[in-house]
Tab-separated table of C-alpha atoms in Angstrom:
chain	number	residue	atom	x	y	z
G	211	MET	CA	-0.031	-0.031	-0.091
G	212	ALA	CA	1.506	3.170	-1.082
G	213	ARG	CA	1.960	6.281	1.530
G	214	CYS	CA	0.809	8.946	0.123
G	215	PHE	CA	1.253	12.949	1.366
G	216	LEU	CA	-1.487	15.618	0.085
G	217	LEU	CA	0.142	19.247	-0.578
G	218	TRP	CA	-3.211	21.820	-1.371
G	219	LEU	CA	-2.814	24.589	-2.905
G	220	ALA	CA	-4.382	27.690	-2.589
G	221	VAL	CA	-4.179	29.867	-4.984
G	222	PHE	CA	-6.845	31.485	-7.415
G	223	VAL	CA	-5.726	31.748	-11.030
G	224	GLN	CA	-5.602	28.796	-14.815
G	225	ILE	CA	-2.932	28.578	-17.470
G	226	PRO	CA	-2.849	25.449	-20.077
G	227	VAL	CA	-0.744	22.292	-19.575
G	228	GLN	CA	2.485	23.276	-20.825
G	229	ALA	CA	6.490	22.678	-20.191
G	230	ALA	CA	7.795	25.348	-17.749
G	231	PRO	CA	11.021	26.105	-17.444
G	232	GLY	CA	13.471	23.781	-16.085
G	233	ALA	CA	13.712	19.864	-15.002
G	234	GLY	CA	9.957	20.248	-13.066
G	235	GLY	CA	8.686	21.308	-16.676
G	236	ASP	CA	10.330	18.497	-18.440
G	237	LEU	CA	9.599	16.077	-15.565
G	238	ILE	CA	6.126	17.259	-15.989
G	239	ALA	CA	6.017	17.143	-19.479
G	240	GLN	CA	7.183	13.999	-19.752
G	241	ALA	CA	5.234	12.011	-17.478
G	242	PRO	CA	2.483	10.532	-19.356
G	243	SER	CA	-1.211	11.800	-19.194
G	244	GLN	CA	-3.723	9.371	-17.245
G	245	TYR	CA	-7.524	10.019	-16.773
G	246	ALA	CA	-9.698	9.239	-13.994
G	247	THR	CA	-13.839	9.544	-14.429
G	248	LEU	CA	-15.938	10.729	-11.986
G	249	ASP	CA	-19.582	10.858	-12.735
G	250	GLY	CA	-18.756	11.121	-16.815
G	251	LEU	CA	-16.279	13.763	-15.979
G	252	SER	CA	-12.515	12.926	-16.769
G	253	ILE	CA	-10.099	14.001	-14.282
G	254	HIS	CA	-6.551	14.524	-16.036
G	255	TYR	CA	-3.550	13.510	-13.798
G	256	LYS	CA	0.166	12.155	-14.145
G	257	VAL	CA	2.642	10.340	-12.158
G	258	VAL	CA	5.823	11.519	-12.000
G	259	GLY	CA	8.586	8.883	-10.419
G	260	ASN	CA	8.325	5.024	-10.044
G	261	ARG	CA	8.756	4.181	-6.156
G	262	GLY	CA	8.968	4.906	-3.065
G	263	PRO	CA	6.241	7.310	-0.941
G	264	VAL	CA	4.053	9.113	-2.719
G	265	THR	CA	3.525	12.780	-2.831
G	266	LEU	CA	0.371	14.249	-3.969
G	267	LEU	CA	0.051	17.770	-5.181
G	268	VAL	CA	-3.675	19.463	-5.626
G	269	HIS	CA	-3.501	22.901	-7.275
G	270	GLY	CA	-5.913	25.807	-6.306
G	271	GLY	CA	-8.936	27.845	-8.305
G	272	GLY	CA	-7.640	28.359	-11.553
G	273	CYS	CA	-4.329	26.899	-11.431
G	274	ASP	CA	-3.540	23.383	-13.512
G	275	LEU	CA	-0.834	20.808	-12.074
G	276	THR	CA	2.073	22.359	-13.849
G	277	PHE	CA	2.194	25.404	-10.745
G	278	TRP	CA	4.483	22.720	-9.087
G	279	GLU	CA	7.214	22.643	-11.722
G	280	LEU	CA	9.461	23.846	-8.999
G	281	GLN	CA	9.006	21.180	-6.151
G	282	VAL	CA	8.546	17.944	-8.594
G	283	PRO	CA	12.385	17.542	-8.635
G	284	ALA	CA	12.993	17.977	-4.705
G	285	LEU	CA	9.914	15.537	-4.283
G	286	ALA	CA	10.779	13.059	-7.342
G	287	ALA	CA	14.111	12.759	-5.575
G	288	THR	CA	12.728	10.524	-2.826
G	289	GLY	CA	9.414	8.805	-4.529
G	290	ARG	CA	6.853	9.552	-6.573
G	291	VAL	CA	4.784	12.724	-7.071
G	292	LEU	CA	0.843	12.346	-8.518
G	293	LEU	CA	-0.443	15.832	-9.877
G	294	LEU	CA	-3.671	16.100	-11.043
G	295	ASP	CA	-5.861	18.762	-13.034
G	296	LEU	CA	-9.130	19.591	-11.048
G	297	PRO	CA	-12.839	19.453	-13.056
G	298	GLY	CA	-12.652	22.766	-14.716
G	299	TYR	CA	-9.177	22.520	-15.165
G	300	GLY	CA	-6.091	21.775	-17.386
G	301	GLN	CA	-6.673	18.546	-19.219
G	302	SER	CA	-9.924	17.632	-17.189
G	303	SER	CA	-13.734	17.943	-18.118
G	304	ALA	CA	-14.792	21.529	-17.564
G	305	PRO	CA	-18.998	21.029	-18.184
G	306	GLY	CA	-20.612	24.849	-17.457
G	307	ASP	CA	-23.777	22.926	-15.998
G	308	ILE	CA	-21.888	21.829	-12.817
G	309	ARG	CA	-21.594	22.951	-9.127
G	310	TYR	CA	-17.317	23.191	-9.353
G	311	SER	CA	-17.649	22.939	-5.000
G	312	MET	CA	-15.035	21.497	-2.465
G	313	LYS	CA	-17.264	18.177	-2.544
G	314	LEU	CA	-16.757	17.924	-6.077
G	315	TYR	CA	-12.899	18.579	-5.653
G	316	ALA	CA	-12.712	15.917	-2.980
G	317	GLN	CA	-14.497	13.276	-5.135
G	318	ALA	CA	-11.577	13.816	-8.068
G	319	ILE	CA	-9.259	13.364	-5.648
G	320	ASN	CA	-10.162	10.342	-4.460
G	321	ALA	CA	-11.036	9.209	-8.170
G	322	VAL	CA	-7.652	9.798	-9.336
G	323	MET	CA	-6.118	7.912	-5.298
G	324	GLU	CA	-7.846	4.895	-6.495
G	325	ALA	CA	-7.017	4.831	-10.256
G	326	ALA	CA	-3.556	5.467	-9.074
G	327	GLU	CA	-3.916	2.547	-6.797
G	328	VAL	CA	-2.922	5.694	-3.741
G	329	ASP	CA	-5.112	4.081	-1.002
G	330	ARG	CA	-4.541	6.819	2.078
G	331	PHE	CA	-2.723	9.794	3.214
G	332	THR	CA	-0.060	9.398	5.262
G	333	GLY	CA	5.984	39.861	-4.686
G	334	GLU	CA	8.466	40.816	-5.833
G	335	GLN	CA	11.094	37.426	-5.661
G	336	THR	CA	8.464	36.288	-8.111
G	337	PRO	CA	10.494	35.243	-11.320
G	338	ALA	CA	9.625	36.795	-14.221
G	339	TRP	CA	8.594	33.717	-16.076
G	340	GLY	CA	6.517	33.124	-13.089
G	341	VAL	CA	4.930	36.611	-13.493
G	342	GLU	CA	4.026	35.672	-16.985
G	343	LYS	CA	2.568	32.394	-16.406
G	344	VAL	CA	0.034	34.216	-13.557
G	345	ASN	CA	-1.058	36.423	-16.258
G	346	ALA	CA	-0.955	33.944	-18.279
G	347	SER	CA	-3.289	31.901	-16.292
G	348	MET	CA	-5.742	34.780	-14.992
G	349	LYS	CA	-6.519	35.621	-18.757
G	350	HIS	CA	-7.475	31.890	-19.640
G	351	ALA	CA	-8.721	31.225	-16.370
G	352	ARG	CA	-12.577	29.537	-17.283
G	353	ARG	CA	-15.173	32.102	-15.602
G	354	TYR	CA	-18.120	30.156	-14.928
G	355	VAL	CA	-15.742	27.798	-13.285
G	356	VAL	CA	-13.699	30.391	-11.277
G	357	ARG	CA	-16.883	32.512	-10.226
G	358	SER	CA	-18.359	28.671	-9.050
G	359	PHE	CA	-15.200	28.173	-7.081
G	360	PHE	CA	-15.332	31.335	-5.137
G	361	THR	CA	-19.368	30.713	-4.429
G	362	GLU	CA	-18.631	27.097	-3.328
G	363	MET	CA	-15.895	28.395	-0.891
G	364	SER	CA	-17.606	30.109	1.388
G	365	HIS	CA	-20.675	27.432	0.730
G	366	PRO	CA	-22.341	25.716	4.218
G	367	ASP	CA	-21.292	22.606	2.480
G	368	THR	CA	-17.881	23.581	2.461
G	369	ALA	CA	-17.417	23.387	6.363
G	370	TYR	CA	-15.136	21.011	7.868
G	371	ASN	CA	-15.752	19.972	11.441
G	372	ASP	CA	-14.390	16.543	11.945
G	373	SER	CA	-10.950	16.330	13.131
G	374	ILE	CA	-7.990	16.007	11.500
G	375	GLU	CA	-5.521	13.562	12.621
G	376	VAL	CA	-2.668	13.655	10.123
G	377	PRO	CA	-0.021	15.972	10.988
G	378	LEU	CA	0.134	19.237	8.758
G	379	LEU	CA	2.416	21.735	7.935
G	380	ALA	CA	0.591	25.279	6.482
G	381	VAL	CA	3.105	27.581	4.689
G	382	TYR	CA	1.384	31.078	4.012
G	383	ALA	CA	2.766	34.520	2.537
G	384	GLN	CA	3.584	36.876	5.467
G	385	ASN	CA	0.145	39.074	5.535
G	386	THR	CA	-2.411	41.213	7.775
G	387	VAL	CA	-4.965	38.626	6.723
G	388	TRP	CA	-3.383	35.862	8.393
G	389	THR	CA	-4.681	37.557	12.136
G	390	ASP	CA	-3.740	35.567	15.037
G	391	GLU	CA	-7.007	34.260	15.521
G	392	VAL	CA	-6.920	32.838	12.070
G	393	GLN	CA	-3.305	31.429	12.938
G	394	GLU	CA	-4.290	30.119	16.055
G	395	THR	CA	-7.416	28.390	14.146
G	396	ILE	CA	-5.118	26.546	11.992
G	397	ARG	CA	-2.463	25.603	14.764
G	398	GLY	CA	-5.647	24.149	16.559
G	399	PHE	CA	-6.152	21.702	14.191
G	400	ASN	CA	-4.139	19.230	15.999
G	401	ASP	CA	-0.951	19.184	18.167
G	402	ARG	CA	1.131	18.024	14.847
G	403	THR	CA	0.274	20.654	13.054
G	404	LYS	CA	3.258	22.829	12.081
G	405	PHE	CA	2.281	26.790	10.692
G	406	VAL	CA	4.992	28.888	9.058
G	407	MET	CA	4.971	32.040	7.447
G	408	LEU	CA	7.542	33.252	4.826
G	409	PRO	CA	8.505	37.158	4.608
G	410	GLU	CA	8.735	39.074	1.523
G	411	VAL	CA	6.678	36.453	-1.105
G	412	SER	CA	4.217	36.696	-2.910
G	413	HIS	CA	0.933	33.960	-2.988
G	414	PHE	CA	3.240	32.303	-5.269
G	415	LEU	CA	5.644	31.875	-2.675
G	416	MET	CA	6.358	27.865	-4.432
G	417	LEU	CA	7.861	29.808	-7.458
G	418	ASP	CA	9.253	32.715	-5.708
G	419	VAL	CA	11.641	31.119	-3.013
G	420	PRO	CA	11.189	27.474	-4.248
G	421	GLY	CA	14.670	26.136	-2.463
G	422	ASP	CA	13.082	27.402	0.666
G	423	PHE	CA	9.894	25.986	0.191
G	424	ASN	CA	10.940	22.752	-1.159
G	425	SER	CA	13.544	22.323	1.761
G	426	LEU	CA	10.310	22.707	4.394
G	427	LEU	CA	8.378	19.878	2.403
G	428	GLN	CA	11.433	17.888	1.936
G	429	ARG	CA	12.019	18.015	6.085
G	430	PHE	CA	8.228	17.740	6.667
G	431	LEU	CA	8.282	14.318	4.380
G	432	THR	CA	11.279	13.038	5.878
G	433	GLY	CA	11.100	14.016	9.227
G	434	LEU	CA	7.207	14.527	10.759
G	435	GLY	CA	8.875	14.548	14.267
G	436	ARG	CA	10.484	17.755	13.950
G	437	ASP	CA	9.868	21.585	13.454
G	438	PRO	CA	10.593	22.307	9.720
G	439	ALA	CA	11.315	25.633	10.201
G	440	GLU	CA	10.976	28.774	12.541
G	441	THR	CA	7.077	28.862	13.124
G	442	SER	CA	5.644	32.660	13.917
């Protein structure tokens, strides 16, 4: 049974799947496209690597699986990387007459995990090509999907009140929007939650400081009993 680590990227912008600069973009481009099905929808996904623990990378609204290009090489060095296009994005189905709800996305993730035979979860620094990627993503985003996504983010059905029992690593760009109350809520998920805020980075911190971001991920995945970085 494969171990799987989940990483969710809460960003709100889309670009057609394409090779990105560097090794990560090449690895993603070279990995064969595969598809899972969900109630008539086709869910596109890729697996980078052939053996070892699986890290599942889930993009946010308006993005696609290519937004993880700077993380794939580091994670693939010690295991497999599972990436998917959520419904409405990339090469996945994008009908205009459905709710792009958090429930749908959860079901899509489960469908991909089953198809991939993974059964459980164990500003200024943005480079020029990253800025172009974000701008192009926003320009090409399907508006009906984005509108539905934002509506569903605050939908009562989205509320999740069950306990979270797995270790968590929450990495955020330092911003006043993350008040003490918000930080305490995140830390309060369980006693194995690590909350990290990185200074002087944009919302796309995985593009701004991939070295720091990848180091946090690797340390978290290989040493869950240790603090991955200085927390705020």
